[in-house]
Coordinates of N, CA and C in Angstrom, one line a residue:
M682 N 105.4 105.2 110.2 CA 103.9 103.5 109.9 C 103.0 104.0 109.9
V683 N 102.4 103.5 109.2 CA 101.4 104.3 108.1 C 100.4 103.0 108.2
S684 N 99.2 102.0 108.1 CA 98.5 101.5 108.4 C 97.6 101.8 107.3
L685 N 96.7 100.7 107.0 CA 96.4 100.5 105.3 C 95.4 101.0 105.1
A686 N 95.2 101.1 106.3 CA 94.1 101.4 106.4 C 93.2 102.8 106.5
V687 N 94.8 103.5 106.9 CA 95.1 105.0 107.2 C 95.4 105.3 105.3
A688 N 95.9 104.8 104.4 CA 96.6 104.6 104.1 C 95.8 105.1 102.5
R689 N 94.3 104.0 102.7 CA 92.9 104.4 101.8 C 92.6 105.1 102.4
R690 N 92.2 104.7 103.5 CA 91.8 106.7 104.1 C 92.3 108.0 103.1
M691 N 93.8 108.6 103.4 CA 94.3 109.3 102.2 C 93.7 108.9 100.9
A692 N 93.9 107.5 101.0 CA 93.9 107.9 98.2 C 92.8 108.5 98.5
L693 N 91.2 107.6 99.7 CA 90.2 108.4 98.8 C 90.0 109.6 99.2
S694 N 90.8 110.3 99.5 CA 90.3 111.4 100.5 C 90.8 112.5 99.1
F695 N 90.6 112.2 98.1 CA 91.0 113.1 96.5 C 89.6 113.1 96.0
P696 N 89.3 114.2 95.6 CA 87.8 114.5 94.8 C 87.7 113.1 93.6
E697 N 86.7 112.5 94.1 CA 86.7 111.9 92.6 C 87.0 110.7 92.5
V698 N 87.7 110.0 93.6 CA 88.8 109.0 93.8 C 87.8 108.1 94.1
I699 N 87.5 107.1 93.2 CA 86.9 105.0 93.9 C 88.6 104.7 94.0
E700 N 87.8 103.6 94.2 CA 88.8 102.6 94.4 C 87.9 100.8 93.9
Q701 N 89.5 100.7 93.5 CA 88.5 99.7 92.1 C 89.5 98.4 92.2
D702 N 88.8 97.2 91.7 CA 90.2 96.5 91.1 C 91.0 96.5 90.5
H703 N 92.5 95.9 91.1 CA 93.1 95.8 88.8 C 94.1 95.0 89.4
H704 N 93.3 93.7 88.7 CA 94.0 92.4 88.7 C 94.4 92.1 90.0
G705 N 93.4 91.7 90.8 CA 93.2 91.2 92.1 C 93.8 91.8 93.1
M706 N 94.7 93.3 93.0 CA 95.2 93.9 94.0 C 93.7 95.7 93.7
A707 N 93.8 96.0 94.7 CA 93.3 97.1 95.1 C 93.7 98.1 94.3
S708 N 92.8 98.9 93.3 CA 93.7 100.6 92.7 C 92.5 101.6 92.9
F709 N 93.1 102.5 93.4 CA 93.1 104.0 92.7 C 92.5 104.6 91.7
R710 N 91.8 105.6 92.0 CA 92.0 105.5 90.3 C 90.9 106.9 90.7
V711 N 91.2 107.8 89.5 CA 90.8 109.9 88.8 C 90.3 109.4 87.9
Q712 N 88.7 109.9 87.8 CA 88.7 109.7 86.1 C 89.2 108.5 85.3
G713 N 89.2 107.7 86.0 CA 89.6 105.8 85.5 C 91.4 105.5 85.6
K714 N 92.1 106.7 85.9 CA 93.2 106.8 85.5 C 93.4 106.4 87.3
I715 N 94.1 105.1 87.2 CA 95.3 104.6 88.1 C 96.4 105.4 88.9
F716 N 96.0 106.0 90.4 CA 97.1 106.7 90.1 C 97.9 106.1 91.2
T717 N 97.8 104.9 91.9 CA 98.1 103.9 92.7 C 97.9 102.3 93.5
T718 N 98.2 102.0 93.9 CA 97.9 100.5 93.8 C 98.2 100.0 94.8
V719 N 97.4 98.6 95.4 CA 98.5 98.7 96.9 C 98.5 96.8 96.1
P720 N 100.0 96.7 96.5 CA 100.0 94.8 95.7 C 100.0 94.6 97.1
D721 N 99.8 94.1 98.1 CA 100.4 94.1 99.4 C 99.8 94.7 100.6
A722 N 99.4 93.8 102.2 CA 99.4 94.8 103.1 C 100.1 95.1 103.6
R723 N 101.2 96.2 103.2 CA 102.1 96.6 103.6 C 103.4 97.8 102.9
H724 N 102.5 97.0 101.2 CA 103.5 98.6 100.1 C 102.1 99.2 99.2
L725 N 102.3 100.0 98.8 CA 101.2 100.9 97.9 C 102.3 101.2 96.8
H726 N 101.7 100.8 95.7 CA 102.7 102.0 94.5 C 102.2 102.7 94.1
V727 N 102.2 104.3 94.0 CA 101.9 105.7 93.7 C 103.1 106.0 92.4
M728 N 101.9 106.2 91.5 CA 102.8 106.5 90.2 C 103.3 108.1 90.2
L729 N 104.0 108.5 89.9 CA 104.8 109.6 90.3 C 105.7 109.7 88.6
D730 N 106.3 110.7 88.1 CA 106.8 111.5 87.8 C 108.2 110.7 87.8
A731 N 109.6 110.7 86.4 CA 110.8 109.7 87.1 C 111.7 111.2 88.0
F732 N 111.5 112.4 87.4 CA 112.4 113.3 88.9 C 111.2 113.0 89.8
V733 N 110.2 113.5 89.9 CA 109.4 113.2 91.8 C 110.3 111.7 92.5
T734 N 109.5 110.6 91.4 CA 110.7 109.6 91.9 C 112.1 109.3 92.3
H735 N 113.2 109.6 91.6 CA 114.2 109.8 91.8 C 114.8 111.1 94.0
A736 N 113.5 111.7 93.4 CA 113.7 113.1 94.6 C 113.8 112.2 96.0
V737 N 112.2 111.1 95.8 CA 111.6 110.6 97.0 C 112.4 109.6 97.5
V738 N 113.2 108.4 96.1 CA 113.7 107.0 96.4 C 115.5 107.9 97.2
G739 N 116.1 108.6 96.3 CA 117.4 109.7 97.2 C 117.1 110.0 98.4
S740 N 115.7 110.9 98.8 CA 115.9 111.6 99.8 C 115.1 110.9 101.6
H741 N 114.0 109.3 101.0 CA 113.2 108.8 101.8 C 113.6 106.8 101.3
P742 N 115.2 106.6 101.7 CA 115.6 105.6 100.8 C 114.9 105.0 101.6
E743 N 115.0 104.5 102.7 CA 114.1 103.2 104.0 C 113.0 102.7 103.5
A744 N 112.0 104.3 102.9 CA 110.7 104.0 102.3 C 110.6 104.0 101.3
C745 N 110.9 104.2 100.3 CA 110.7 104.1 99.4 C 111.8 103.1 98.1
E746 N 111.2 102.8 97.0 CA 112.3 102.1 95.9 C 111.9 103.1 94.9
E747 N 112.4 102.5 93.8 CA 112.1 103.1 92.0 C 110.4 101.1 91.7
L748 N 109.6 101.8 91.6 CA 108.8 100.9 91.2 C 108.8 101.1 89.6
W749 N 109.3 99.9 88.8 CA 109.4 100.1 87.4 C 108.4 99.0 86.6
W750 N 108.3 99.4 85.6 CA 106.9 98.5 84.3 C 107.9 97.8 83.1
G751 N 107.9 97.0 83.7 CA 109.0 96.5 81.9 C 110.0 97.6 82.2
Q752 N 110.4 97.7 81.1 CA 111.6 99.4 80.7 C 112.0 100.8 81.2
R753 N 110.7 100.9 82.4 CA 109.1 102.0 82.5 C 109.7 102.4 83.9
L754 N 110.0 103.2 84.2 CA 110.3 103.3 85.3 C 108.4 104.3 85.7
S755 N 108.3 103.6 86.7 CA 106.6 103.9 87.0 C 106.5 104.8 88.6
G756 N 107.1 105.2 88.6 CA 106.6 105.9 90.0 C 107.7 104.7 91.3
V757 N 106.8 104.9 92.8 CA 108.1 104.5 93.8 C 106.5 103.0 94.5
R758 N 107.6 102.2 95.3 CA 106.6 101.8 96.0 C 106.9 102.2 97.5
V759 N 106.5 102.4 97.4 CA 106.4 102.7 99.3 C 105.8 101.7 100.3
N760 N 107.5 101.4 101.3 CA 107.1 100.4 102.3 C 106.3 101.3 103.3
L761 N 104.9 101.0 103.4 CA 104.0 102.0 104.8 C 105.1 101.4 106.2
D762 N 105.2 100.3 106.1 CA 105.9 100.2 107.8 C 107.2 101.1 108.6
H763 N 107.7 102.4 106.8 CA 108.5 102.3 106.8 C 108.8 104.2 106.4
A764 N 107.4 104.7 105.8 CA 106.5 105.9 106.1 C 105.5 106.7 106.7
D765 N 105.9 107.7 106.9 CA 105.0 108.6 107.9 C 103.7 108.7 107.4
R766 N 103.2 110.1 107.5 CA 102.0 109.9 107.1 C 102.2 112.0 105.9
D767 N 102.8 112.0 106.7 CA 103.4 113.6 105.9 C 103.8 113.7 104.7
L768 N 104.7 112.2 104.4 CA 105.8 111.7 103.0 C 103.9 110.7 102.1
L769 N 103.5 109.9 102.7 CA 102.2 109.8 101.4 C 101.6 110.3 101.9
A770 N 100.7 111.7 102.4 CA 100.4 112.2 102.2 C 100.9 113.2 99.9
D771 N 101.9 113.6 100.3 CA 102.5 114.5 99.6 C 102.7 113.3 98.4
L772 N 103.1 111.9 98.0 CA 102.9 111.3 97.1 C 101.9 111.6 96.7
L773 N 100.8 110.9 97.5 CA 99.6 110.7 97.1 C 99.0 111.7 96.0
E774 N 99.4 112.8 96.8 CA 98.6 114.7 96.2 C 99.2 114.3 95.3
D775 N 100.5 113.8 94.9 CA 101.4 114.0 93.3 C 100.8 112.9 92.3
A776 N 100.6 112.0 92.7 CA 100.6 111.3 92.0 C 98.2 111.7 91.8
W777 N 97.4 112.0 92.3 CA 97.0 112.4 92.0 C 96.7 113.3 91.4
L778 N 97.0 114.8 91.4 CA 97.9 116.0 90.4 C 97.7 115.1 89.4
R779 N 98.8 114.8 89.1 CA 98.9 113.8 87.5 C 97.8 113.3 87.0
R780 N 96.9 113.0 87.1 CA 96.0 111.7 87.2 C 94.3 112.5 86.5
A781 N 94.5 113.6 88.1 CA 93.0 114.6 87.0 C 93.9 115.0 85.9
P782 N 91.8 115.5 85.5 CA 91.7 116.1 85.0 C 91.4 118.0 85.3
K783 N 92.0 118.2 83.9 CA 92.6 120.1 84.5 C 91.3 120.6 85.2
R784 N 90.5 119.8 84.7 CA 88.9 120.7 85.5 C 89.0 120.5 87.4
L785 N 89.2 119.5 87.9 CA 89.7 118.6 89.0 C 90.8 119.6 89.4
R786 N 91.8 119.7 88.3 CA 93.1 120.3 89.6 C 92.9 121.4 89.7
D787 N 92.2 122.3 88.7 CA 92.0 123.9 88.3 C 91.8 123.6 90.0
A788 N 90.6 123.0 90.1 CA 89.3 122.9 91.5 C 90.0 122.9 92.7
Y789 N 91.2 122.1 93.2 CA 91.8 121.7 93.9 C 92.4 123.1 95.0
K790 N 92.3 122.2 96.0 CA 93.3 123.5 97.2 C 94.0 122.1 98.1
P791 N 95.3 122.4 97.8 CA 96.3 121.8 98.2 C 95.5 121.7 99.6
K792 N 95.8 120.3 100.3 CA 95.9 120.4 101.9 C 97.1 120.9 102.3
R793 N 98.2 120.8 102.0 CA 99.1 120.8 102.9 C 99.4 121.6 101.9
S794 N 100.7 122.5 103.3 CA 101.6 123.9 102.7 C 102.7 123.6 101.9
S795 N 103.9 122.6 102.2 CA 105.0 122.1 101.9 C 105.2 121.1 102.1
S796 N 106.2 120.6 102.3 CA 106.2 119.7 100.5 C 107.8 118.7 101.4
N797 N 107.2 117.3 101.7 CA 108.5 116.5 101.8 C 108.7 115.5 100.6
I798 N 108.4 115.8 98.9 CA 109.3 115.1 98.7 C 110.0 115.9 98.1
H799 N 110.8 116.9 98.2 CA 111.6 117.4 97.2 C 112.8 118.2 98.5

């Protein structure tokens, strides 16, 4: 279980991340690009590619489900009641890396040496 306060701190810990409103919900952005949103107090929407999304949902079905935006698979819906900190850290890191500009990715030092995603 991860609290929303902890999830928020985790998202904001990445370089150049800001929190901004997105249609009435919080979003976390790097250089204006959303990598995570907060639809309610118990869930996060984390923007991941299809490969990672399928892997995460397959290996953590209690905590993650596919997130669709119309006809497009856009990431995972994370249930904070069933996610642990390591899983959430990996998901947020992957989503941040997908959205961050090359100069930030090149300078970034991973916080973790192993991944729970795959």
